[in-house]
Structures are given as structure tokens and as C-alpha cells.
Tab-separated table of C-alpha atoms in Angstrom:
chain	number	residue	atom	x	y	z
O	20	UNK	CA	0.021	0.011	0.120
O	21	UNK	CA	1.199	3.635	-0.683
O	22	UNK	CA	1.430	5.817	2.381
O	23	UNK	CA	2.265	9.410	2.775
O	24	UNK	CA	3.242	10.810	6.219
O	25	UNK	CA	3.336	14.342	6.664
O	26	UNK	CA	5.808	15.406	9.381
O	27	UNK	CA	8.917	13.524	10.232
O	28	UNK	CA	8.869	14.351	13.995
O	29	UNK	CA	8.320	11.797	16.886
O	30	UNK	CA	4.945	10.434	15.668
O	31	UNK	CA	5.390	10.846	11.951
O	32	UNK	CA	8.859	9.218	11.536
O	33	UNK	CA	8.154	6.360	13.903
O	34	UNK	CA	4.729	5.679	12.176
O	35	UNK	CA	6.460	5.642	8.645
O	36	UNK	CA	9.254	3.384	9.480
O	37	UNK	CA	6.984	1.022	11.083
O	38	UNK	CA	4.502	0.857	8.238
O	39	UNK	CA	7.414	0.331	5.903
O	40	UNK	CA	8.766	-2.392	8.083
O	41	UNK	CA	5.662	-4.590	7.218
O	42	UNK	CA	5.943	-3.855	3.551
O	43	UNK	CA	4.162	-0.599	2.653
O	44	UNK	CA	5.797	1.966	0.336
O	45	UNK	CA	5.920	5.046	2.662
O	46	UNK	CA	6.933	8.592	1.713
O	47	UNK	CA	7.588	10.874	4.474
O	48	UNK	CA	7.136	14.737	3.872
O	49	UNK	CA	8.721	17.471	5.895
O	50	UNK	CA	9.046	21.128	4.844
O	51	UNK	CA	12.216	21.281	7.194
O	52	UNK	CA	15.049	20.793	4.863
O	53	UNK	CA	17.484	20.175	7.670
O	54	UNK	CA	15.406	17.240	8.845
O	55	UNK	CA	15.147	15.700	5.401
O	56	UNK	CA	18.737	16.288	4.830
O	57	UNK	CA	19.684	14.292	8.107
O	58	UNK	CA	17.271	11.441	7.093
O	59	UNK	CA	18.782	11.282	3.481
O	60	UNK	CA	22.117	11.166	5.005
O	61	UNK	CA	21.253	8.181	7.177
O	62	UNK	CA	20.675	9.828	10.473
O	63	UNK	CA	17.471	10.677	12.381
O	64	UNK	CA	16.477	13.901	14.168
O	65	UNK	CA	15.173	12.260	17.349
O	66	UNK	CA	16.565	9.690	19.717
O	67	UNK	CA	14.090	6.543	20.124
O	68	UNK	CA	15.630	3.158	20.636
O	69	UNK	CA	15.380	0.796	17.606
O	70	UNK	CA	14.425	3.555	15.393
O	71	UNK	CA	17.611	4.452	13.373
O	72	UNK	CA	18.197	0.729	12.578
O	73	UNK	CA	14.616	0.454	11.252
O	74	UNK	CA	14.752	3.705	9.242
O	75	UNK	CA	18.017	2.582	7.692
O	76	UNK	CA	16.740	-1.048	6.936
O	77	UNK	CA	13.937	0.436	5.111
O	78	UNK	CA	15.590	2.941	3.253
O	79	UNK	CA	18.151	0.360	1.854
O	80	UNK	CA	15.089	-2.006	1.068
O	81	UNK	CA	13.535	0.845	-1.165
O	82	UNK	CA	10.310	1.157	1.098
O	83	UNK	CA	10.770	4.373	2.856
O	84	UNK	CA	11.788	7.580	1.308
O	85	UNK	CA	11.791	11.297	2.337
O	86	UNK	CA	10.969	14.447	0.475
O	87	UNK	CA	10.290	18.232	0.847
O	88	UNK	CA	8.200	18.074	-2.277
O	89	UNK	CA	4.506	18.565	-1.226
O	90	UNK	CA	3.177	17.761	-4.663
O	91	UNK	CA	5.106	14.391	-4.723
O	92	UNK	CA	3.893	13.641	-1.393
O	93	UNK	CA	0.328	14.304	-2.099
O	94	UNK	CA	0.201	12.230	-5.264
O	95	UNK	CA	2.035	9.304	-3.515
O	96	UNK	CA	-0.223	7.870	-0.946
O	97	UNK	CA	-3.756	6.819	-1.183
O	98	UNK	CA	-3.625	7.148	2.705
O	99	UNK	CA	-2.281	10.480	3.918
O	100	UNK	CA	-1.317	10.673	7.353
O	101	UNK	CA	-1.185	14.123	8.964
O	102	UNK	CA	1.427	13.782	11.784
O	103	UNK	CA	2.595	17.335	12.517
O	104	UNK	CA	3.065	19.280	15.695
O	105	UNK	CA	0.039	20.721	17.596
O	106	UNK	CA	2.042	23.029	20.018
O	107	UNK	CA	0.146	24.895	22.756
O	108	UNK	CA	-1.055	28.421	22.112
O	109	UNK	CA	-0.580	31.054	24.940
O	110	UNK	CA	-4.156	30.187	26.100
O	111	UNK	CA	-3.434	26.354	26.420
O	112	UNK	CA	-5.421	25.368	23.172
O	113	UNK	CA	-3.729	23.303	20.636
O	114	UNK	CA	-2.444	25.186	17.666
O	115	UNK	CA	-3.807	23.519	14.491
O	116	UNK	CA	-2.112	25.744	11.874
O	117	UNK	CA	0.150	23.005	10.809
O	118	UNK	CA	-2.639	20.481	10.654
O	119	UNK	CA	-4.758	22.704	8.516
O	120	UNK	CA	-1.943	23.697	6.361
O	121	UNK	CA	-1.356	20.072	5.563
O	122	UNK	CA	-5.011	19.349	4.973
O	123	UNK	CA	-5.135	22.326	2.373
O	124	UNK	CA	-2.151	21.084	0.654
O	125	UNK	CA	-3.755	17.856	0.178
O	126	UNK	CA	-7.078	19.543	-1.103
O	127	UNK	CA	-4.919	21.753	-3.360
O	128	UNK	CA	-3.083	19.146	-5.168
O	129	UNK	CA	-5.059	15.721	-4.727
O	130	UNK	CA	-6.415	14.169	-8.039
O	131	UNK	CA	-7.881	10.884	-6.872
O	132	UNK	CA	-9.516	9.391	-3.668
O	133	UNK	CA	-7.537	9.964	-0.624
O	134	UNK	CA	-8.083	8.761	2.946
O	135	UNK	CA	-6.910	11.739	5.126
O	136	UNK	CA	-5.836	10.524	8.719
O	137	UNK	CA	-5.353	12.758	11.680
O	138	UNK	CA	-2.554	11.159	13.473
O	139	UNK	CA	-1.511	14.171	15.472
O	140	UNK	CA	-3.143	14.754	18.708
O	141	UNK	CA	-5.977	17.373	18.018
O	142	UNK	CA	-9.031	18.608	19.868
O	143	UNK	CA	-12.294	17.169	19.351
O	144	UNK	CA	-13.927	18.648	16.172
O	145	UNK	CA	-10.682	18.852	14.224
O	146	UNK	CA	-11.812	16.297	11.774
O	147	UNK	CA	-14.552	18.651	10.695
O	148	UNK	CA	-11.996	21.500	10.245
O	149	UNK	CA	-9.760	19.241	8.023
O	150	UNK	CA	-12.803	18.251	6.031
O	151	UNK	CA	-13.748	21.789	5.586
O	152	UNK	CA	-10.253	22.903	4.660
O	153	UNK	CA	-10.064	20.133	1.845
O	154	UNK	CA	-13.386	20.922	0.654
O	155	UNK	CA	-12.568	24.707	0.299
O	156	UNK	CA	-9.330	24.022	-1.701
O	157	UNK	CA	-11.252	21.539	-3.978
O	158	UNK	CA	-13.792	24.564	-4.678
O	159	UNK	CA	-11.175	26.837	-5.472
O	160	UNK	CA	-10.028	24.462	-8.111
O	161	UNK	CA	-13.462	23.738	-9.271
O	162	UNK	CA	-12.366	20.007	-8.914
O	163	UNK	CA	-14.458	17.200	-7.686
O	164	UNK	CA	-13.288	13.968	-6.149
O	165	UNK	CA	-14.017	11.706	-3.122
O	166	UNK	CA	-12.004	11.791	0.101
O	167	UNK	CA	-12.506	10.555	3.722
O	168	UNK	CA	-11.187	12.020	6.848
O	169	UNK	CA	-10.091	9.667	9.668
O	170	UNK	CA	-9.013	10.077	13.359
O	171	UNK	CA	-6.370	7.619	14.206
O	172	UNK	CA	-4.614	8.893	17.456
O	173	UNK	CA	-1.250	7.614	18.496
O	174	UNK	CA	-0.538	5.825	21.788
O	175	UNK	CA	3.156	5.603	21.628
O	176	UNK	CA	5.353	6.019	24.641
O	177	UNK	CA	8.534	7.815	24.034
O	178	UNK	CA	11.434	5.368	24.583
O	179	UNK	CA	9.160	2.478	23.511
O	180	UNK	CA	7.376	3.904	20.560
O	181	UNK	CA	8.820	1.362	17.862
O	182	UNK	CA	7.678	-1.553	20.097
O	183	UNK	CA	4.333	0.137	20.851
O	184	UNK	CA	3.582	0.692	17.175
O	185	UNK	CA	4.741	-2.947	16.229
O	186	UNK	CA	2.718	-4.385	19.018
O	187	UNK	CA	-0.208	-2.176	19.853
O	188	UNK	CA	-2.366	-2.559	22.846
O	189	UNK	CA	-5.336	-1.033	20.562
O	190	UNK	CA	-5.787	0.751	17.412
O	191	UNK	CA	-8.361	3.400	17.426
O	192	UNK	CA	-9.911	4.439	14.152
O	193	UNK	CA	-12.651	7.094	14.152
O	194	UNK	CA	-14.296	7.055	10.719
O	195	UNK	CA	-17.822	7.344	9.137
O	196	UNK	CA	-16.993	5.800	5.745
O	197	UNK	CA	-16.894	2.211	4.908
O	198	UNK	CA	-14.257	2.455	2.331
O	199	UNK	CA	-11.909	4.281	4.738
O	200	UNK	CA	-12.490	1.869	7.226
O	201	UNK	CA	-11.823	-1.088	4.760
O	202	UNK	CA	-8.587	0.492	4.039
O	203	UNK	CA	-7.492	1.354	7.489
O	204	UNK	CA	-8.239	-2.419	8.521
O	205	UNK	CA	-5.953	-3.627	5.707
O	206	UNK	CA	-3.328	-1.013	6.760
O	207	UNK	CA	-3.130	-2.324	10.233
O	208	UNK	CA	-3.879	-5.979	9.567
O	209	UNK	CA	0.036	-7.044	9.976
O	210	UNK	CA	0.116	-5.500	13.306
O	211	UNK	CA	-2.758	-7.391	14.955
O	212	UNK	CA	-2.256	-11.145	13.871
O	213	UNK	CA	-2.625	-12.334	17.160
O	214	UNK	CA	-6.129	-10.950	17.927
O	215	UNK	CA	-8.280	-8.233	16.906
O	216	UNK	CA	-6.980	-4.687	18.414
O	217	UNK	CA	-8.871	-2.154	16.032
O	218	UNK	CA	-11.553	-0.341	17.658
O	219	UNK	CA	-13.847	1.665	15.249
O	220	UNK	CA	-15.625	4.869	16.692
O	221	UNK	CA	-16.958	7.899	15.092
O	222	UNK	CA	-14.267	10.658	14.376
O	223	UNK	CA	-15.135	12.803	17.518
O	224	UNK	CA	-14.944	9.824	19.986
O	225	UNK	CA	-11.630	8.921	18.391
O	226	UNK	CA	-10.275	12.436	19.103
O	227	UNK	CA	-11.554	12.619	22.758
O	228	UNK	CA	-10.159	9.089	23.374
O	229	UNK	CA	-6.580	10.223	22.822
O	230	UNK	CA	-6.965	13.170	25.299
O	231	UNK	CA	-8.749	11.031	27.805
O	232	UNK	CA	-6.042	8.528	27.903
O	233	UNK	CA	-3.309	11.096	28.601
O	234	UNK	CA	-5.392	12.926	30.996
O	235	UNK	CA	-6.043	9.595	33.041
O	236	UNK	CA	-2.365	8.593	33.119
O	237	UNK	CA	-1.457	12.201	34.283
O	238	UNK	CA	-4.324	12.175	36.945
O	239	UNK	CA	-2.703	8.753	38.358
O	240	UNK	CA	0.829	10.570	38.623
O	241	UNK	CA	-0.493	13.705	40.190
O	242	UNK	CA	-2.530	11.526	42.637
O	243	UNK	CA	0.173	9.494	43.772
O	244	UNK	CA	2.736	12.738	44.048
O	245	UNK	CA	0.097	14.165	46.241
O	246	UNK	CA	-0.087	11.024	48.289
O	247	UNK	CA	3.506	10.794	48.673
O	248	UNK	CA	3.850	14.402	49.906
O	249	UNK	CA	1.208	13.553	52.597
O	250	UNK	CA	2.947	10.047	53.505
O	251	UNK	CA	6.209	12.141	54.021
O	252	UNK	CA	4.398	14.468	56.596
O	253	UNK	CA	2.567	11.597	58.374
O	254	UNK	CA	5.670	9.212	58.573
O	255	UNK	CA	4.508	6.756	56.031
O	256	UNK	CA	6.342	5.132	53.194
O	257	UNK	CA	4.818	5.900	49.893
O	258	UNK	CA	6.506	2.770	48.382
O	259	UNK	CA	4.642	0.652	50.664
O	260	UNK	CA	1.497	2.305	49.949
O	261	UNK	CA	1.991	1.952	46.253
O	262	UNK	CA	2.445	-1.806	46.645
O	263	UNK	CA	-0.633	-2.099	48.702
O	264	UNK	CA	-2.860	-0.264	46.431
O	265	UNK	CA	-1.324	-1.601	43.125
O	266	UNK	CA	-1.912	-5.173	44.252
O	267	UNK	CA	-5.598	-4.407	43.806
O	268	UNK	CA	-6.363	-5.470	40.125
O	269	UNK	CA	-8.896	-2.666	39.659
O	270	UNK	CA	-5.965	-0.165	40.306
O	271	UNK	CA	-2.970	-1.973	38.995
O	272	UNK	CA	0.673	-0.689	39.524
O	273	UNK	CA	1.230	1.219	36.155
O	274	UNK	CA	1.637	5.047	36.449
O	275	UNK	CA	1.695	4.922	40.292
O	276	UNK	CA	5.348	5.904	40.994
O	277	UNK	CA	5.712	9.232	42.677
O	278	UNK	CA	8.385	11.772	41.604
O	279	UNK	CA	9.352	15.165	40.681
O	280	UNK	CA	6.478	15.643	38.426
O	281	UNK	CA	5.645	14.499	34.792
O	282	UNK	CA	6.685	16.320	31.622
O	283	UNK	CA	7.267	15.586	27.975
O	284	UNK	CA	5.497	16.597	24.705
O	285	UNK	CA	2.177	14.873	25.662
O	286	UNK	CA	0.699	15.207	29.152
O	287	UNK	CA	1.257	18.820	29.827
O	288	UNK	CA	0.096	19.908	26.479
O	289	UNK	CA	-2.842	17.521	26.278
O	290	UNK	CA	-4.031	18.184	29.752
O	291	UNK	CA	-4.115	21.907	28.989
O	292	UNK	CA	-5.635	21.412	25.750
O	293	UNK	CA	-8.586	19.154	27.171
O	294	UNK	CA	-9.268	21.830	29.863
O	295	UNK	CA	-9.336	24.599	27.138
O	296	UNK	CA	-11.646	22.581	25.079
O	297	UNK	CA	-14.154	21.826	27.720
O	298	UNK	CA	-14.323	25.649	28.591
O	299	UNK	CA	-14.602	26.835	25.176
O	300	UNK	CA	-16.776	24.071	23.242
O	301	UNK	CA	-18.821	22.975	26.301
O	302	UNK	CA	-18.776	25.730	28.908
O	303	UNK	CA	-17.518	23.279	31.288
O	304	UNK	CA	-14.756	23.419	33.909
O	305	UNK	CA	-12.826	20.023	34.374
O	306	UNK	CA	-12.119	20.528	38.278
O	307	UNK	CA	-10.207	17.350	38.378
O	308	UNK	CA	-7.832	17.954	35.452
O	309	UNK	CA	-7.305	21.624	36.902
O	310	UNK	CA	-6.122	19.897	40.111
O	311	UNK	CA	-4.023	17.578	38.268
O	312	UNK	CA	-2.177	20.460	36.500
O	313	UNK	CA	-1.959	22.359	39.750
O	314	UNK	CA	-0.333	19.449	41.563
O	315	UNK	CA	2.099	18.664	38.893
O	316	UNK	CA	3.395	22.360	38.593
O	317	UNK	CA	3.874	22.240	42.236
O	318	UNK	CA	5.713	18.820	42.284
O	319	UNK	CA	8.390	20.008	39.851
O	320	UNK	CA	9.417	22.512	42.661
O	321	UNK	CA	9.442	19.582	45.457
O	322	UNK	CA	13.237	18.907	44.917
O	323	UNK	CA	13.915	22.881	45.174
O	324	UNK	CA	12.054	22.814	48.389
O	325	UNK	CA	13.962	19.947	49.925
O	326	UNK	CA	17.340	21.527	48.835
O	327	UNK	CA	16.653	24.971	50.159
O	328	UNK	CA	15.171	23.620	53.400
O	329	UNK	CA	18.667	21.929	53.929
O	330	UNK	CA	20.985	24.652	52.655
O	331	UNK	CA	18.752	27.723	52.876
O	332	UNK	CA	17.270	29.875	50.291
O	333	UNK	CA	20.409	31.507	49.357
O	334	UNK	CA	22.536	28.923	47.362
O	335	UNK	CA	25.303	31.144	46.246
O	336	UNK	CA	28.553	29.262	46.231
O	337	UNK	CA	26.791	26.087	46.380
O	338	UNK	CA	27.440	23.468	43.632
O	339	UNK	CA	25.158	20.371	42.569
O	340	UNK	CA	25.578	17.283	40.273
O	341	UNK	CA	22.399	16.645	38.531
O	342	UNK	CA	21.597	13.133	36.997
O	343	UNK	CA	19.014	13.313	34.302
O	344	UNK	CA	17.970	15.966	32.017
O	345	UNK	CA	15.321	14.238	29.771
O	346	UNK	CA	11.923	14.185	31.208
O	347	UNK	CA	11.845	10.368	31.205
O	348	UNK	CA	14.557	7.704	30.351
O	349	UNK	CA	15.169	6.462	26.742
O	350	UNK	CA	14.588	9.805	25.091
O	351	UNK	CA	16.169	13.191	24.667
O	352	UNK	CA	13.176	15.096	25.037
O	353	UNK	CA	13.283	18.038	27.448
O	354	UNK	CA	9.833	19.424	26.812
O	355	UNK	CA	8.482	20.548	30.044
O	356	UNK	CA	10.943	18.410	32.014
O	357	UNK	CA	11.209	18.632	35.739
O	358	UNK	CA	14.910	19.180	35.120
O	359	UNK	CA	14.227	22.497	33.566
O	360	UNK	CA	12.296	23.626	36.466
O	361	UNK	CA	14.909	22.521	38.967
O	362	UNK	CA	17.740	24.259	37.051
O	363	UNK	CA	15.953	27.552	36.739
O	364	UNK	CA	15.265	27.408	40.524
O	365	UNK	CA	18.935	26.642	41.358
O	366	UNK	CA	20.386	29.387	38.968
O	367	UNK	CA	17.764	31.693	40.530
O	368	UNK	CA	19.013	31.007	44.062
O	369	UNK	CA	22.820	31.331	42.946
O	370	UNK	CA	24.005	27.812	42.555
O	371	UNK	CA	26.028	26.095	39.803
O	372	UNK	CA	25.421	22.621	38.434
O	373	UNK	CA	27.248	19.905	36.539
O	374	UNK	CA	24.631	17.709	34.608
O	375	UNK	CA	24.811	14.349	33.197
O	376	UNK	CA	22.450	12.583	31.015
O	377	UNK	CA	23.219	9.692	28.658
O	378	UNK	CA	21.515	11.159	25.690
O	379	UNK	CA	19.871	14.513	26.375
O	380	UNK	CA	23.035	16.756	26.835
O	381	UNK	CA	22.949	17.951	23.460
O	382	UNK	CA	19.377	19.060	23.648
O	383	UNK	CA	20.184	20.751	27.040
O	384	UNK	CA	23.016	22.775	25.322
O	385	UNK	CA	20.565	23.741	22.581
O	386	UNK	CA	17.935	25.022	25.323
O	387	UNK	CA	20.351	26.628	27.820
O	388	UNK	CA	23.024	27.767	25.299
O	389	UNK	CA	26.164	29.146	26.960
O	390	UNK	CA	24.680	29.432	30.440
O	391	UNK	CA	27.877	29.825	32.544
O	392	UNK	CA	26.371	28.323	35.662
O	393	UNK	CA	25.783	24.968	33.784
O	394	UNK	CA	28.420	22.546	32.840
O	395	UNK	CA	28.272	18.877	31.691
O	396	UNK	CA	29.985	15.609	32.320
O	397	UNK	CA	30.574	12.773	30.215
O	398	UNK	CA	30.257	10.255	33.073
O	399	UNK	CA	27.866	10.211	35.856
O	400	UNK	CA	30.309	9.797	38.591
O	401	UNK	CA	32.497	12.522	37.264
O	402	UNK	CA	29.681	14.953	37.676
O	403	UNK	CA	29.882	14.294	41.347
O	404	UNK	CA	33.351	16.029	41.650
O	405	UNK	CA	33.473	18.841	44.420
O	406	UNK	CA	29.612	18.834	44.344
O	407	UNK	CA	27.614	19.749	47.738
O	408	UNK	CA	24.894	17.290	46.748
O	409	UNK	CA	23.572	15.042	44.115
O	410	UNK	CA	20.151	15.557	42.591
O	411	UNK	CA	18.569	12.966	40.624
O	412	UNK	CA	15.731	13.688	38.239
O	413	UNK	CA	15.617	11.195	35.513
O	414	UNK	CA	15.286	7.257	36.261
O	415	UNK	CA	17.884	5.942	33.698
O	416	UNK	CA	18.631	2.320	34.223
O	417	UNK	CA	22.442	3.153	34.720
O	418	UNK	CA	21.683	5.085	37.920
O	419	UNK	CA	19.751	2.309	39.535
O	420	UNK	CA	22.651	0.392	41.025
O	421	UNK	CA	25.147	3.265	41.559
O	422	UNK	CA	28.073	2.646	43.856
O	423	UNK	CA	27.091	4.355	47.209
O	424	UNK	CA	30.630	4.418	48.480
O	425	UNK	CA	32.035	5.949	45.461
O	426	UNK	CA	29.288	8.760	45.581
O	427	UNK	CA	30.093	9.429	49.095
O	428	UNK	CA	33.630	9.736	48.427
O	429	UNK	CA	33.259	12.027	45.492
O	430	UNK	CA	30.625	14.557	46.934
O	431	UNK	CA	31.971	17.300	49.300
O	432	UNK	CA	28.978	16.425	51.653
O	433	UNK	CA	27.242	12.886	51.421
O	434	UNK	CA	23.799	14.332	50.378
O	435	UNK	CA	21.524	12.635	47.633
O	436	UNK	CA	18.124	14.339	46.659
O	437	UNK	CA	16.401	11.742	44.845
O	438	UNK	CA	13.329	12.816	42.641
O	439	UNK	CA	12.446	9.317	41.440
O	440	UNK	CA	13.063	7.004	44.446
O	441	UNK	CA	15.608	4.864	43.045
O	442	UNK	CA	17.042	3.485	46.081
O	443	UNK	CA	16.279	1.592	49.324
O	444	UNK	CA	16.446	4.622	51.997
O	445	UNK	CA	17.770	2.301	54.645
O	446	UNK	CA	20.581	1.022	52.472
O	447	UNK	CA	21.594	4.482	51.224
O	448	UNK	CA	21.660	5.816	54.848
O	449	UNK	CA	23.658	2.642	56.074
O	450	UNK	CA	26.368	3.929	53.644
O	451	UNK	CA	26.641	7.253	55.620
O	452	UNK	CA	24.650	9.130	53.059
O	453	UNK	CA	21.907	11.728	53.985
O	454	UNK	CA	19.135	10.587	51.661
O	455	UNK	CA	16.104	12.699	50.654
O	456	UNK	CA	13.611	10.836	48.395
O	457	UNK	CA	9.875	11.428	47.655
O	458	UNK	CA	7.454	10.418	50.269
O	459	UNK	CA	9.673	7.939	52.058
């Protein structure tokens, strides 16, 4: 099947590579010439485990192609995936200008039947806007041809996106046209050979499903973070509480790990967008999600509060080692990452920082530029040299069994502020280290 994917970011590139992997002829379009040049030269513009090898394999096999030519892309695929960014506007709503620009290009250049698929995370009602944009462009040309608009939201976890696409939990297809549904079933058949995973809904229900899923996961995180703060004040251990409630099959263990807040490209943006959608389109205040957002914003400052309680508000002359910059392991994504809030607080209080992250340091250098108060270390343990404390923000695997004796030896003072609860408090403290986790 011939497929066009508009956008070679996180969603578009993963989707395009995985669809090529099962034999489709995929053309990925991006107007960013630098991205396409990187891809044509054998690189990828994002960090995602397994993706580079898959891209190279399918390019070599002649199934995956890249272009900046809009007309070529529109002519190529019967199915046209729109997988462009929907960044938040100042008021928290999703900015649809890139989605609608892609739709207009399709309407301006299409010459036969197309299935136009919204893969980007978009507010409820976007399918109608995409359809209207295509109809408008066809009208300008005086050209008549059939097309269908489908919502097919992605449910990919950064750091496990390739695996999630190849072995999906569910495939949601929002459509009201039988031909479009038939083609989408054919497209996804190779990904559900074990059992049926495809759920067909109307377009608006599919659009809301994506937001509802991310909002639910964000709610679980904020709920556990608030409980962790309570447990700390009451003298309880949130890890024991997590095990106690997670063992209930109605609750389960997933997304019950307390920490220093959620970040990334999805949860913060999607919670804001759903709140805004409810307010603007339905006149509703989503009180639960408002609290979820408020709790998360506060949780990103919990490590700052622990540090200033110990050292005082003025951190001038203090130097900290920071382990982790990405918002989660196995990605270089620092969008809305807790590390950014922490670094801003530490700099404002007069501190300096040496940071280490296995993959996100180039992204941090892009964000912070020549910030003189921030240095980088090529090794985790080397970041500890002459530091007054170690602060852990991302739960990379290589941090999980760190040598406590080496940590104590390298730090000026044996202090660890752990924003991800990586260690057993009793063991760390038995090694002579003052340990400050979350809710324990």
C-alpha cells in the first residue's frame, strides 16, 4: 500500500518507519529541509531506541523515502497521514495551523480518492475542520473527487515507541465511511495478527479518546505525588502504599510511581488542551484536571524545596551534581521536563550545576546555550566531583545500582536528593549518606 506521512517528528517518523517495516511503500514529507537532509544522510532527528536501525533498513530496502516536495507527497499515498506538531497556544489550546496547512495542501493537489488521517493529537472537532479545509481547496480549483477524513490517534510511549507501534494494545480508528474503514483495517492487519485490536468509533470519539487516555495517566501521577507528599508528613512510606494499592487488580501498578512531576510533549500539553476544549466548546470546568495540572506544577518544585530546606534559600557558592535531564528515560526530550524547572530554581538561588544525561545533553545545550552556571560531564560519577549534593531527576537504568561508596567519596558532603525514588532509604543511609527521596 502507498502511504504518505506528513511530518517527520516523533510520531510521523516512527509511524512511517513501522509501516514500511511490514512492506508498505512510505513517503515521509517535511518542509524542514534540515530534517530531510539528516534523514537522507542516514541519521534521524530524534532519539528513540530501535528507530535508527529500522529507518536505515527500510531505506535500503526501497520502502521508505523522504522529501520536501509537497506535490510529490500528495500524489504518492492513497492514505495521507497528518502527523505534524500541535504546539500549545498561549491560552493552552492546541495550535492547529500545521494540521490545517497540511489539509489544505492535500485539497490543493489531490487528483484521486484519498483517506486523510489525523495522527496528530488534536482537539475534538478537528476532523470537521480538516474536511472543511479540503473542501474549500477543491472548490477553489473547481475540482470534484471523493475523500475521507479519519481520526487515528497515536498511543506511543517515548522510549518504547517502535515496540508500541509494532505491538499495539489497541488501534483506534474514528471514521464514518466504509471504504476508509476497509483501507485502515487492511493497513493495520499486519500489526494485529494475534487478535483483533482495532476499535472503530466515530471521528469525535476517537479524538476525545486520545486526550482522555493521557489525562487519565497524568491524573494517576499527580494523585500519587500528592499522596507521597502526605505520606512524608505523616511518617508513612509511599512505596509500601504503592504496593498495597497496586495489588488491587482494579487499580494496578502502572503510573503509580511518585516523583518530581511529569513532563514531555504529551501530558502537559494535552491536559491543558482538554481543559481549554471543555471550557471553550462545552462551557465546562474540568475541576479534576485543573487539580492534576496544579499538583504537577507544584511537584516540579519539590526538589527545590528539599534543597533549600537543607541549605537555606541562598545557594550562592553551592554546586550541585544533576543526574538526568530528559523528562523520562530512553529519550532526549526535555519539553516541560522537571529538570528545567529545577535548573531555573537553582540558578535563581545562585547555585551552579554539573549535569549528566546519557542522551539529552546536546538538547540541553541547545536549550540553555552558553549558560555559565551549567556544565556537563561525560560520565555520571565525574559529575559528582566537588559537588555539595547529588540531585536525581531522571530514572535512567544506569543510575539504579550506583556505587554508594563512590558517591560518598566524590561528594563534598554526602547528600542525595532523589526525585525518582531509585534506592532503598535504609541501605543508602547505612552507607553514611543523607538521603532525601519523595514520600519516604
